[in-house]
Short mmCIF file of C-alpha atoms in Angstrom, two decimals:
data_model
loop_
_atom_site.label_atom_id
_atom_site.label_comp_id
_atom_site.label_asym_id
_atom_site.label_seq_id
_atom_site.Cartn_x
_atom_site.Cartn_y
_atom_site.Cartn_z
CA UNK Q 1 0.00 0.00 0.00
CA UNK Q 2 1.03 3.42 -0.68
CA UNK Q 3 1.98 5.77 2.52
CA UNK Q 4 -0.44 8.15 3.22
CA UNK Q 5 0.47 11.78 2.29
CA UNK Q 6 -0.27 14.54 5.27
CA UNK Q 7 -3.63 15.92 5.20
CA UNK Q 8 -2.25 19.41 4.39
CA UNK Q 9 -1.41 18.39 1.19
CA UNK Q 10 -3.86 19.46 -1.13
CA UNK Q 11 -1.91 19.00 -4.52
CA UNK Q 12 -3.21 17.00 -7.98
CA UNK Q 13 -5.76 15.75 -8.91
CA UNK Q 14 -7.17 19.35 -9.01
CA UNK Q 15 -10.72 20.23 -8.13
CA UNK Q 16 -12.45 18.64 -10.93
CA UNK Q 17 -11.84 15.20 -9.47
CA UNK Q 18 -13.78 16.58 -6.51
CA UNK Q 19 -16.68 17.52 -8.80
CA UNK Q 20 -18.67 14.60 -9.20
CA UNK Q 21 -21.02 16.34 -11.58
CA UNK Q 22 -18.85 17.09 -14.02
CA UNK Q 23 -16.46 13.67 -13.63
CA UNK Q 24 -20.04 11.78 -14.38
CA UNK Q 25 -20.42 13.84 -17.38
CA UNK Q 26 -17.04 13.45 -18.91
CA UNK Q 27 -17.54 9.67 -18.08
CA UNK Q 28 -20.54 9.73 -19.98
CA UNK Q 29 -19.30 11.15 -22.95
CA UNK Q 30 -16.69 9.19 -23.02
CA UNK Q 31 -18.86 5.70 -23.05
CA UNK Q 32 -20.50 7.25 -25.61
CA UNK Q 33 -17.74 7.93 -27.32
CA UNK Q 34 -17.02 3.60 -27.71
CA UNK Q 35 -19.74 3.11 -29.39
CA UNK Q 36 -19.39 6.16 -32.23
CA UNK Q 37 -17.43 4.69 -35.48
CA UNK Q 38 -14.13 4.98 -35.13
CA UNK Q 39 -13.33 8.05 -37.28
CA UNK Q 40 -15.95 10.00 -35.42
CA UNK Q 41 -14.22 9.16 -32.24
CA UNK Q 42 -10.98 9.81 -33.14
CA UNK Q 43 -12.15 13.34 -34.27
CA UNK Q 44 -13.81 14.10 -31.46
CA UNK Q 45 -10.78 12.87 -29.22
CA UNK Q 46 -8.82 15.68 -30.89
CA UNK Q 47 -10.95 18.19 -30.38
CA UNK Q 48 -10.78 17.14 -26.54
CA UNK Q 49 -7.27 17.18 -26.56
CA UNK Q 50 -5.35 16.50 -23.35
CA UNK Q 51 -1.72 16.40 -22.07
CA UNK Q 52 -0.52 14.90 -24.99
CA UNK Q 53 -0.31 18.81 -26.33
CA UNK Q 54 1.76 19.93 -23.37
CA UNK Q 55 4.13 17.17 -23.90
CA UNK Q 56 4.35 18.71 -27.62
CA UNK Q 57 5.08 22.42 -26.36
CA UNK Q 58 7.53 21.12 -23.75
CA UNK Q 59 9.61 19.15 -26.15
CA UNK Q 60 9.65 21.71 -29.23
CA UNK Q 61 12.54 24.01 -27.65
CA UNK Q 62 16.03 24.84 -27.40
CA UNK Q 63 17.40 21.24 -28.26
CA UNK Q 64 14.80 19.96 -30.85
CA UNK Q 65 15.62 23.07 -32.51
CA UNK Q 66 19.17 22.89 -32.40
CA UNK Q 67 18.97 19.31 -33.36
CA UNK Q 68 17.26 19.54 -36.68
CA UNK Q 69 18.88 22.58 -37.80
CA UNK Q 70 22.16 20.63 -37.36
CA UNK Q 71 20.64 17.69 -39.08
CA UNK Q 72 19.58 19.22 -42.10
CA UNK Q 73 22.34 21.42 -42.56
CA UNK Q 74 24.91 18.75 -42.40
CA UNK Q 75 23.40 15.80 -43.49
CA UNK Q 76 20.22 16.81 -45.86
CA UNK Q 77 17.31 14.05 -45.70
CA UNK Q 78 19.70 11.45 -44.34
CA UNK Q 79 19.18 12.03 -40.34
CA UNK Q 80 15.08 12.67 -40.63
CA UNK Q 81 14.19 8.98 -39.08
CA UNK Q 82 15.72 10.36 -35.62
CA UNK Q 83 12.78 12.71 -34.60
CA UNK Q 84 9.92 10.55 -35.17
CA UNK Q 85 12.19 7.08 -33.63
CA UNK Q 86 12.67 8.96 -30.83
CA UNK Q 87 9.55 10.22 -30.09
CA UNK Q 88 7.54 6.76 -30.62
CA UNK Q 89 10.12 5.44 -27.95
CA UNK Q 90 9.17 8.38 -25.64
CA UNK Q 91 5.19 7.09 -26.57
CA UNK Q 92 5.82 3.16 -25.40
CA UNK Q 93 7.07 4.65 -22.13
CA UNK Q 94 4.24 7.20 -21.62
CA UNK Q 95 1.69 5.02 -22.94
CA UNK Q 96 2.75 2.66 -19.75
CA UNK Q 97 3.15 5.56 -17.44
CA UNK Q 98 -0.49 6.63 -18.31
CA UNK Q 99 -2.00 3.09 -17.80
CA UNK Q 100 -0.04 2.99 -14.39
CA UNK Q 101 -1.45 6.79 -13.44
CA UNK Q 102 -5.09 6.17 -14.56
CA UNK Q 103 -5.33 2.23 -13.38
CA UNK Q 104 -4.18 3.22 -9.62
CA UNK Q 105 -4.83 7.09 -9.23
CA UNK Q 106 -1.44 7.27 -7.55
CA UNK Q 107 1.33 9.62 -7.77
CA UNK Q 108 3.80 8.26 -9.47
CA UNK Q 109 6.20 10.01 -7.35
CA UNK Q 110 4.87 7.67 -3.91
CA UNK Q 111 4.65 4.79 -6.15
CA UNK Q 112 8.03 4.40 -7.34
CA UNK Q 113 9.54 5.08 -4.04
CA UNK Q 114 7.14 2.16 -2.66
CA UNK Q 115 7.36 -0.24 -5.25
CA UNK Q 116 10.45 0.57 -7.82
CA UNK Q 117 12.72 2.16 -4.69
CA UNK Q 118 13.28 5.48 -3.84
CA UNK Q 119 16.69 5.80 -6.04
CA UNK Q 120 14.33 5.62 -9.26
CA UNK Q 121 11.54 8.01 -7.16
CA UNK Q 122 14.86 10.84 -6.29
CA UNK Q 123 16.05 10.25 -10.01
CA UNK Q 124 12.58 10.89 -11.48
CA UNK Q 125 12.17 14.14 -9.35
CA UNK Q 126 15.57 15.24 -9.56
CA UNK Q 127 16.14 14.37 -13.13
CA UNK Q 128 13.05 16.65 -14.27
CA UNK Q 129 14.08 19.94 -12.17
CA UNK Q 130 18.01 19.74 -13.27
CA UNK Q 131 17.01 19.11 -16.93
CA UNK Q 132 14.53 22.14 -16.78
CA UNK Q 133 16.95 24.62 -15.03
CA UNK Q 134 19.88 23.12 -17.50
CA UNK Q 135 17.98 23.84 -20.77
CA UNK Q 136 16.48 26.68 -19.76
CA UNK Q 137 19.07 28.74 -20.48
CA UNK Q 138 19.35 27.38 -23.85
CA UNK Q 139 15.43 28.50 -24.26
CA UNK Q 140 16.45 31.97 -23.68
CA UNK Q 141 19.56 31.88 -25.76
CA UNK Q 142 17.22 31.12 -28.31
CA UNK Q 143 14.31 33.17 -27.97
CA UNK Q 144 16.32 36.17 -26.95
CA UNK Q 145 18.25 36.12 -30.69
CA UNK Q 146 14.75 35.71 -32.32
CA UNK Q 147 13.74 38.69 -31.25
CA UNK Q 148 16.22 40.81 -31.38
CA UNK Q 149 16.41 38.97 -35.12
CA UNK Q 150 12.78 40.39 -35.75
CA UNK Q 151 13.49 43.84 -33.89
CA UNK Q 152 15.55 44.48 -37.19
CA UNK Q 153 13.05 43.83 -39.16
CA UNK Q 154 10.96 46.98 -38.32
CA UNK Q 155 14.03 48.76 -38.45
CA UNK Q 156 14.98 48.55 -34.62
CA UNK Q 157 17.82 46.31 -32.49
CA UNK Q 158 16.25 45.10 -29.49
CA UNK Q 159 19.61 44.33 -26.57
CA UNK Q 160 19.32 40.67 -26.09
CA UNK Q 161 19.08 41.18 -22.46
CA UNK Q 162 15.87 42.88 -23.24
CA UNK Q 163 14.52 40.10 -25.05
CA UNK Q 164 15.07 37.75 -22.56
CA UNK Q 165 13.36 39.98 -19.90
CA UNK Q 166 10.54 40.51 -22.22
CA UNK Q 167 10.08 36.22 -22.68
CA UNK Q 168 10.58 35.99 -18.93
CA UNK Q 169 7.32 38.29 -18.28
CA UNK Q 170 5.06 36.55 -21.22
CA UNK Q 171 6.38 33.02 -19.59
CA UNK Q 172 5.69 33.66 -15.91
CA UNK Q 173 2.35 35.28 -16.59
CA UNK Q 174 1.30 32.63 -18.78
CA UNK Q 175 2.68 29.34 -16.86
CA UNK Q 176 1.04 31.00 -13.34
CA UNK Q 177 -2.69 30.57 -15.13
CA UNK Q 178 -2.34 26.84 -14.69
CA UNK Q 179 -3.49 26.06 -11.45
CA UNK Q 180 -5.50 29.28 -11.12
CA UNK Q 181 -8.98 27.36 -11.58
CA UNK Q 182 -10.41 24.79 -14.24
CA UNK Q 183 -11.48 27.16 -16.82
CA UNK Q 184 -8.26 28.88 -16.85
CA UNK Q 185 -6.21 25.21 -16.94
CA UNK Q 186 -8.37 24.35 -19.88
CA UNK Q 187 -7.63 27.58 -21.20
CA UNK Q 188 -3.88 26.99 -20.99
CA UNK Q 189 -4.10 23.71 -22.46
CA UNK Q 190 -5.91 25.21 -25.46
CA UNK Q 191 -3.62 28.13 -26.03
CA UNK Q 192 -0.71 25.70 -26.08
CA UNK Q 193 -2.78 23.32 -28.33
CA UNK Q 194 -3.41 26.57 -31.05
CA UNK Q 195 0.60 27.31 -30.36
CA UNK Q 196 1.58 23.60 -31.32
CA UNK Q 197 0.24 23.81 -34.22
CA UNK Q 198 1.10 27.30 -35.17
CA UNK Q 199 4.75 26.22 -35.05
CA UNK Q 200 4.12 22.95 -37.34
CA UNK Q 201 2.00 25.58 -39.55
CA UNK Q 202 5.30 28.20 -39.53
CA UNK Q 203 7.54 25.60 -40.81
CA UNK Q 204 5.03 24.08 -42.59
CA UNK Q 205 4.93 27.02 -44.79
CA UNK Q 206 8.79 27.28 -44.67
CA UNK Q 207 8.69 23.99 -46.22
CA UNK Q 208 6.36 24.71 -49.02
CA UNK Q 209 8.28 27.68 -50.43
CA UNK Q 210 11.33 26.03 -50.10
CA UNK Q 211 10.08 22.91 -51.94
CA UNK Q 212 11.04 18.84 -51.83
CA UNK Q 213 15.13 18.52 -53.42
CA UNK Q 214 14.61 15.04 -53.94
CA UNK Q 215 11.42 12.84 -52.85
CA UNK Q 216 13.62 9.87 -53.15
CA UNK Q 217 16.10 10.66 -51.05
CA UNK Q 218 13.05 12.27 -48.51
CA UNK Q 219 11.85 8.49 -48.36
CA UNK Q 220 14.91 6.90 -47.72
CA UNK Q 221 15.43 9.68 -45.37
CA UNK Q 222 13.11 8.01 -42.60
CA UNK Q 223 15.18 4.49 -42.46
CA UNK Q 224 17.49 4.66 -39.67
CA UNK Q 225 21.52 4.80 -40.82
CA UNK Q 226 24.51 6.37 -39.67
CA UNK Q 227 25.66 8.50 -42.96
CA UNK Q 228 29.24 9.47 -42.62
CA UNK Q 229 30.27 13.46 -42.96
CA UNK Q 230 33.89 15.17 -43.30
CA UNK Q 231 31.93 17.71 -40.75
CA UNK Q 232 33.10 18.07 -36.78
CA UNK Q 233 29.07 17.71 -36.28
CA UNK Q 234 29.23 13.74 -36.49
CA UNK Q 235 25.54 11.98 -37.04
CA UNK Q 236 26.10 10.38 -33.50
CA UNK Q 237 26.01 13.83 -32.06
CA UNK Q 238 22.85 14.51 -33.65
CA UNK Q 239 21.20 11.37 -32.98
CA UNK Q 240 21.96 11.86 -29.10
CA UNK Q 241 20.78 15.27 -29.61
CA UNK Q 242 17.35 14.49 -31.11
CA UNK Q 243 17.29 11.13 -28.96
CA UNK Q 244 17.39 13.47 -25.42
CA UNK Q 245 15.43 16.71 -27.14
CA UNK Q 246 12.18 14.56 -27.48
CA UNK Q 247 12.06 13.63 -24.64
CA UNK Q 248 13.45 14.64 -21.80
CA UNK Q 249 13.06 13.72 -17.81
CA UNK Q 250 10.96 16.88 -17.17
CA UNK Q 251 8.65 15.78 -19.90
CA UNK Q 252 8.11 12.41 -18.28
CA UNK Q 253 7.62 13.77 -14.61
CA UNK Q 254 4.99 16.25 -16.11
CA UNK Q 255 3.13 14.06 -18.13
CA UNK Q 256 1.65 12.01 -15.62
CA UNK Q 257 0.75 14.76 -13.17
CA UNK Q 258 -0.64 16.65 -16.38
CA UNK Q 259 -3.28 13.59 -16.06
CA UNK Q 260 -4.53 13.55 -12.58
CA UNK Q 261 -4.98 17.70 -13.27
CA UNK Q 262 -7.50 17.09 -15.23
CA UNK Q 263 -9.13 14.72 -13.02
CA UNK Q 264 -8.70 11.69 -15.32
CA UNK Q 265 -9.19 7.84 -14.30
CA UNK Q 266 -9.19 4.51 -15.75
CA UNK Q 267 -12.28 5.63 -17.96
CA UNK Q 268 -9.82 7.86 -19.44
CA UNK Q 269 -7.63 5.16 -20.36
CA UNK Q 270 -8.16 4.77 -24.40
CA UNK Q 271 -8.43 8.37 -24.79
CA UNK Q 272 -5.06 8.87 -23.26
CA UNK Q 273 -3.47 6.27 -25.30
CA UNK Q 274 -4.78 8.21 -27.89
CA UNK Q 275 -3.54 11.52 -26.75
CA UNK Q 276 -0.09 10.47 -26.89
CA UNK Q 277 -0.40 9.78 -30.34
CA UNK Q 278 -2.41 12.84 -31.56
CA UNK Q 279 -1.19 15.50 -29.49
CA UNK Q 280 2.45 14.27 -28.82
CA UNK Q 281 4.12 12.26 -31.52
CA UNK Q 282 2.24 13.89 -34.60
CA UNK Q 283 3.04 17.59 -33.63
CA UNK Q 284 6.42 16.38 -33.36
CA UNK Q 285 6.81 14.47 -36.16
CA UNK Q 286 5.51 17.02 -38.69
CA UNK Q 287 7.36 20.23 -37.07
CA UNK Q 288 10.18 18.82 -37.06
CA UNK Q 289 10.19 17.02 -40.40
CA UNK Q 290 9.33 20.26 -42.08
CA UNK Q 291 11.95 22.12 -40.09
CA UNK Q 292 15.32 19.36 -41.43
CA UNK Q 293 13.21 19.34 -44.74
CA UNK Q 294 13.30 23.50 -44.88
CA UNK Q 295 16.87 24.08 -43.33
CA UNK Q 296 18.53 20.95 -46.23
CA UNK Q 297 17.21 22.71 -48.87
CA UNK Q 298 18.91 26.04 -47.95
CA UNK Q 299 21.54 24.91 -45.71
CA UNK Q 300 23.10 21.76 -47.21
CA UNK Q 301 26.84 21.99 -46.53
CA UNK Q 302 27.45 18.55 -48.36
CA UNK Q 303 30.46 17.07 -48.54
CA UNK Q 304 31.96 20.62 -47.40
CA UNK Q 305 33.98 21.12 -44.28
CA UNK Q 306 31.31 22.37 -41.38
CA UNK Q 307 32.13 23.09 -37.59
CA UNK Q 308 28.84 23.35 -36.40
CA UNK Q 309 29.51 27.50 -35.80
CA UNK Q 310 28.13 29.46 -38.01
CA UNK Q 311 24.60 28.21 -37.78
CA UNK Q 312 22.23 29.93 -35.98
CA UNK Q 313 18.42 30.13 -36.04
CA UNK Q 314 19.28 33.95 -36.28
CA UNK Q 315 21.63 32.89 -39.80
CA UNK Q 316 18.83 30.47 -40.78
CA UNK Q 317 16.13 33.52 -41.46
CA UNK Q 318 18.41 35.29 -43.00
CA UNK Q 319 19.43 33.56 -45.49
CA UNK Q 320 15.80 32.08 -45.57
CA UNK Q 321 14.79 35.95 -46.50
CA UNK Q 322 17.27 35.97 -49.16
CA UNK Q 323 16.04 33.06 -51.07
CA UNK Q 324 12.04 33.01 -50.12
CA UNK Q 325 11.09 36.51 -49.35
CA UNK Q 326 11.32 38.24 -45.79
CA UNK Q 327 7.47 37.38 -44.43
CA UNK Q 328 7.93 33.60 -45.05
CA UNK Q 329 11.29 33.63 -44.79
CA UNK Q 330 12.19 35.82 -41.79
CA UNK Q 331 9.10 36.74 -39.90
CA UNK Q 332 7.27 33.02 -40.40
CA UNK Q 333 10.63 31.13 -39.55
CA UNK Q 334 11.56 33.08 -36.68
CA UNK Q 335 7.86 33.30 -35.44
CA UNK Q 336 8.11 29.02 -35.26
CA UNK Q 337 11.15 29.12 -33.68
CA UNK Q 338 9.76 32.32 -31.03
CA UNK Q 339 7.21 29.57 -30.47
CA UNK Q 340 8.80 26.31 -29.72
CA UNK Q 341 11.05 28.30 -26.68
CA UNK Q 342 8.41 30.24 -25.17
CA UNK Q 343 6.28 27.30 -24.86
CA UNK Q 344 9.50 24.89 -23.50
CA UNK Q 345 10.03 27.87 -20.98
CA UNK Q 346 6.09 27.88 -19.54
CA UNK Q 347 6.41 24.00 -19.01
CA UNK Q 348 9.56 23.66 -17.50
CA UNK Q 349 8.41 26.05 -15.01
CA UNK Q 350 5.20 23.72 -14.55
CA UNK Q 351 7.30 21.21 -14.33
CA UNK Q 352 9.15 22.59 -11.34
CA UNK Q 353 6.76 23.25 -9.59
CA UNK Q 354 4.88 19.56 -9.99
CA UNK Q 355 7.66 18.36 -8.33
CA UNK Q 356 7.93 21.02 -5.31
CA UNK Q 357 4.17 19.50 -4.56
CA UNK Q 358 5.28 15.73 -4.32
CA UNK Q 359 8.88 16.92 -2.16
CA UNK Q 360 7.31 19.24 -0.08
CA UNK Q 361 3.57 18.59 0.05
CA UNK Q 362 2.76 22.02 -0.99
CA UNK Q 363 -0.94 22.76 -1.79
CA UNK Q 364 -1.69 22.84 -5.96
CA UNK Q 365 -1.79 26.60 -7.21
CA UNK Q 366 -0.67 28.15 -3.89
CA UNK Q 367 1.74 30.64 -3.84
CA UNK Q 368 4.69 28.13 -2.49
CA UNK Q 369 3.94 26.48 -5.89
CA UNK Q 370 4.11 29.35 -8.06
CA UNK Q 371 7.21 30.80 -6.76
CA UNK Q 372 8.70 27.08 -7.02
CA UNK Q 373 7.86 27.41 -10.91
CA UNK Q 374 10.11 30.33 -10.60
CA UNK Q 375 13.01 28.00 -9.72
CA UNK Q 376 14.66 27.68 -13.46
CA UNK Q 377 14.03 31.64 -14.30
CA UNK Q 378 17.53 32.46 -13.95
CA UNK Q 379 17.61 30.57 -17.26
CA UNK Q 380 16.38 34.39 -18.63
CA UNK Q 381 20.79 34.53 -18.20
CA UNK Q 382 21.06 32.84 -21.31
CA UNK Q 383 20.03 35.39 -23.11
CA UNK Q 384 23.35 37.55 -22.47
CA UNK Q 385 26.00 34.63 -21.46
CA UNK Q 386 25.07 31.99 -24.09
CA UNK Q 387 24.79 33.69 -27.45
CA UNK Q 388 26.87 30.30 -29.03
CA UNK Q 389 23.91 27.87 -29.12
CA UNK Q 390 26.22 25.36 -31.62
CA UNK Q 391 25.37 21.75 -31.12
CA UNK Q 392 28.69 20.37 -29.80
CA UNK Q 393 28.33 22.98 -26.60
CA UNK Q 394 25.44 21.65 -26.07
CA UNK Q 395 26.73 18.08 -26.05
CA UNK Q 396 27.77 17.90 -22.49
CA UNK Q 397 24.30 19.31 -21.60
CA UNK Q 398 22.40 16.91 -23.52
CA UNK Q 399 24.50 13.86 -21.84
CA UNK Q 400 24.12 14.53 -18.40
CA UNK Q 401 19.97 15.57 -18.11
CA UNK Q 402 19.86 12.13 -20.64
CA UNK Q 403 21.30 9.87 -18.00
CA UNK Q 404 18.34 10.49 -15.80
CA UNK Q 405 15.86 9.26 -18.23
CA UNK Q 406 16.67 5.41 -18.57
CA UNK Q 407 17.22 5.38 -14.65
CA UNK Q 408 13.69 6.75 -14.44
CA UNK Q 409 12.78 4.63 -17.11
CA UNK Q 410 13.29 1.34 -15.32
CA UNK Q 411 11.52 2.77 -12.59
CA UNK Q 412 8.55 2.49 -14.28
CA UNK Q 413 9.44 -0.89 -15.83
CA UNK Q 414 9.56 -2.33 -12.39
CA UNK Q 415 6.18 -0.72 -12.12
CA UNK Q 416 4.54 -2.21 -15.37
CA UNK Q 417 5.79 -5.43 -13.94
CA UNK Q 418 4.48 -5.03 -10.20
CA UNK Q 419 1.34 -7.40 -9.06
CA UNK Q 420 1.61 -5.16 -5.55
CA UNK Q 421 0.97 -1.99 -7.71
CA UNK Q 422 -1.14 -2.46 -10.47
CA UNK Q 423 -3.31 -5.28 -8.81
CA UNK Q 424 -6.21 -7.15 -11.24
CA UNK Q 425 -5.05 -4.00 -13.88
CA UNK Q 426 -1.72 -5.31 -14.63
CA UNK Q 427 -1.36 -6.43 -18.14
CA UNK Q 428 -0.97 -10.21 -18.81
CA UNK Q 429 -0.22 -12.25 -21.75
CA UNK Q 430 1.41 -11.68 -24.96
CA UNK Q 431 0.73 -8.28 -25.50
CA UNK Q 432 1.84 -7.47 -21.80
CA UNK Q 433 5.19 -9.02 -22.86
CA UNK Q 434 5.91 -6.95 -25.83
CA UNK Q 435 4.53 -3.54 -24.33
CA UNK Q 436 7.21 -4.42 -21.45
CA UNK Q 437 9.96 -5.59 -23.88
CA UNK Q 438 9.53 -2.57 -26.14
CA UNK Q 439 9.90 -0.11 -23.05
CA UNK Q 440 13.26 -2.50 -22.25
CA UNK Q 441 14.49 -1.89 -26.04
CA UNK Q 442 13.73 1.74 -25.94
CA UNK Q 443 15.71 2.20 -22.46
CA UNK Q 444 18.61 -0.18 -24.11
CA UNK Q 445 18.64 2.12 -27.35
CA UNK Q 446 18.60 5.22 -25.10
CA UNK Q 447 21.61 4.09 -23.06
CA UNK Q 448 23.69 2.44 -25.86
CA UNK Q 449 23.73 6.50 -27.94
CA UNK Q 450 24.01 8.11 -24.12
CA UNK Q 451 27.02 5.83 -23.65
CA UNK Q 452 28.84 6.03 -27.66
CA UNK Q 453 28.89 9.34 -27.18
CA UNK Q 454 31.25 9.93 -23.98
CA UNK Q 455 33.47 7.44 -25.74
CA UNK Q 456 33.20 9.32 -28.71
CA UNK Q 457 33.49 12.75 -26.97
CA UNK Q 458 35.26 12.88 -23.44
CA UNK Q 459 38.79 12.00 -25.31
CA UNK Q 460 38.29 15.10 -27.59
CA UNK Q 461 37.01 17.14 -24.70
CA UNK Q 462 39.75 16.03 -22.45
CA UNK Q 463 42.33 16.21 -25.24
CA UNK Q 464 41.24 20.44 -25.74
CA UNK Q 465 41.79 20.95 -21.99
CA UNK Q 466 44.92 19.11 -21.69
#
């Protein structure tokens, strides 16, 4: 059994899961909902939307960014099966973690330390605040140089300081309306939802202008390889790059808290599942497709020499205005790019301050919890001290907030697998089997890139100091 929290904590799930009125309701509609045909459900399931979207806005920053621009620079089509492999891992995992969350109504927090062990409940917590303060500066970096990018456009230069200041204000003041009641939570989840797919619409259009080089090679694109390059920017680096930008440990400790916000149960369970598949790996998939698809058909170095410094997204809608006009080159690109940091920045915050509820036992929307989404805001730094956002100074980053995810990962392995846990819900059978030897696979893959790549890279880092 898991240990009773203190009656002072007052955290998720939020007030609608005290509302029996409108829990009936949404547990109506959703019985309903099995017996619609199966196109008519799945459209209505998007229109209902769910966490699925915040996972979308929390992973489109800094690092996916970085990632793809790298990718298509560099290597053209070749490197486009990372995203979408690497997200569909990240769903096998959450698809488990959201069975777990909505079978049991526990936190997962409790439930790891009671039945996985309180190393994998510490690296869970832990892993999703220090990857959230870690990136954020690279969210700020980013944003900051977007807007001072579109400052010039109206014949102005906006200080990156000021930039950062100003994405600091829209951030806090957006993130603090989660929490405030249920119409403004479902109002946060919507605005995210419209800003998902405004940034797969920006590139989107990006893509369109800039056209398809070669379909063929698009195709061939999505089969996993390891192209060789005379570039410092090896394919490894990328792959770990887009491997740990989709998702990262402060996705996976907000996901299933994003759940019991909303008051959802085991009634919930099939429109969760697909949730993760609608409003997670699609989003992803097609923004950032469109964004390696866009940046190789400017970009492509080729078999030329390339360091990995002198791309920027600032470079990127420059040259993007050169060769497609400055409102679908400049304005459109950077206006994606705006996008996928400000919404990173509102959900790492969030995220923060999820886990200050399960440490501390603070109440859900109280001021102790917004302040504690404050905790990664000195982030807004990174506008001024990291103007280099190149891929290979971002490698040690990426390494050390992705060793927390497989350890958290097997947390929840343990927890698939535990009769003490999941009771009469845990899965049996052949299907049970491959669900929990997919999650294995994924962790395996995860571990095997994390681990190439301090082989790969510690010498050369090592050899630079020394």
């Amino acid at each position: 059994m898991s240990k009773t929290l203190p009656k002072s904590f007052q955290g998720l799930p939020s007030e609608i899961s005290n509302n029996q009125e409108s829990l009936r309701q949404e547990e109506d509609w959703l019985e309903e909902q099995k017996n619609s045909p199966r196109l008519k459900r799945w459209v209505s399931f998007i229109i209902k939307g769910g966490p699925g979207y915040l996972q979308s806005a929390l992973t489109l920053g800094g690092g996916t960014v970085t990632a793809m621009l790298f990718s298509g620079a560099v290597y053209g089509y070749q490197l486009l099966w990372v995203a979408p492999l690497s997200m569909l891992l990240g769903v096998i995992i959450f698809s488990a973690v959201s069975h777990q969350t909505l079978s049991t109504g526990q936190r997962p927090f409790i439930s790891l330390k009671d039945h996985a062990g309180s190393f994998f409940a510490w690296a869970f917590a832990g892993g999703a605040v220090l990857s959230s303060i870690i990136w954020h500066f690279a969210q700020y970096s980013l944003g900051a140089s977007v807007l001072v990018d579109l400052s010039e456009v109206v014949g102005m230069r906006m200080p990156s300081w000021l930039g950062g200041i100003i994405i600091l204000g829209v951030s806090i003041m957006w993130a603090v309306t989660y929490g405030v009641s249920n119409k403004m939570r479902d109002w946060f989840e919507k605005s995210l939802r419209i800003l998902v797919w405004g940034i797969v619409g920006c590139f989107g259009l990006v893509a369109f202008r800039t056209g398809i080089a070669d379909p063929v090679e698009l195709i061939f694109g999505f089969i996993p390889s390891l192209p060789e390059s005379s570039s410092q920017v090896s394919s490894l680096t990328i792959i770990v790059g887009g491997l740990s930008a989709s998702v990262g440990a402060n996705m996976l400790f907000l996901y299933p808290y994003s759940l019991m916000a909303k008051g959802w149960s085991s009634s919930h369970k099939q429109l969760a599942q697909f949730d993760l598949i609608a409003g997670m790996f699609l989003p992803y998939f097609l923004a950032t497709t469109l964004m390696v698809i866009a940046t190789a058909n400017i970009f492509y170095y080729g078999a030329i020499e390339f360091t990995g410094k002198s791309l920027s997204p600032f470079e990127a809608s420059q040259v993007l205005e050169s060769t497609i006009g400055p409102l679908t080159g400049r304005i459109v690109f950077n206006l994606g790019i705006l996008g996928m940091a400000i919404s990173s920045i509102i959900l790492q915050m969030i995220c923060c301050g999820f886990v200050a509820l399960e440490v501390f036992g603070w109440e859900f929307g109280s001021i102790k919890y917004r302040l504690a989404c404050l905790l990664p805001a000195p982030g807004v730094l990174g506008s001024v001290l990291w103007a280099d956002i190149a891929l290979w100074a971002a490698v040690p980053t990426t390494v050390i907030c992705g060793f927390f995810l497989p350890v958290s990962y097997f947390g929840f392995i343990i927890l698939q697998q535990s009769s003490s846990y999941l009771g009469k819900n845990k899965p049996k059978g052949l299907k049970a089997n491959a669900w929990v030897g997919s999650m294995i696979l994924g962790t395996f893959i995860l571990i095997i890139f994390l681990v190439w790549t301090l082989i790969d890279k510690i010498p050369k880092y090592l050899g630079n100091l020394f």
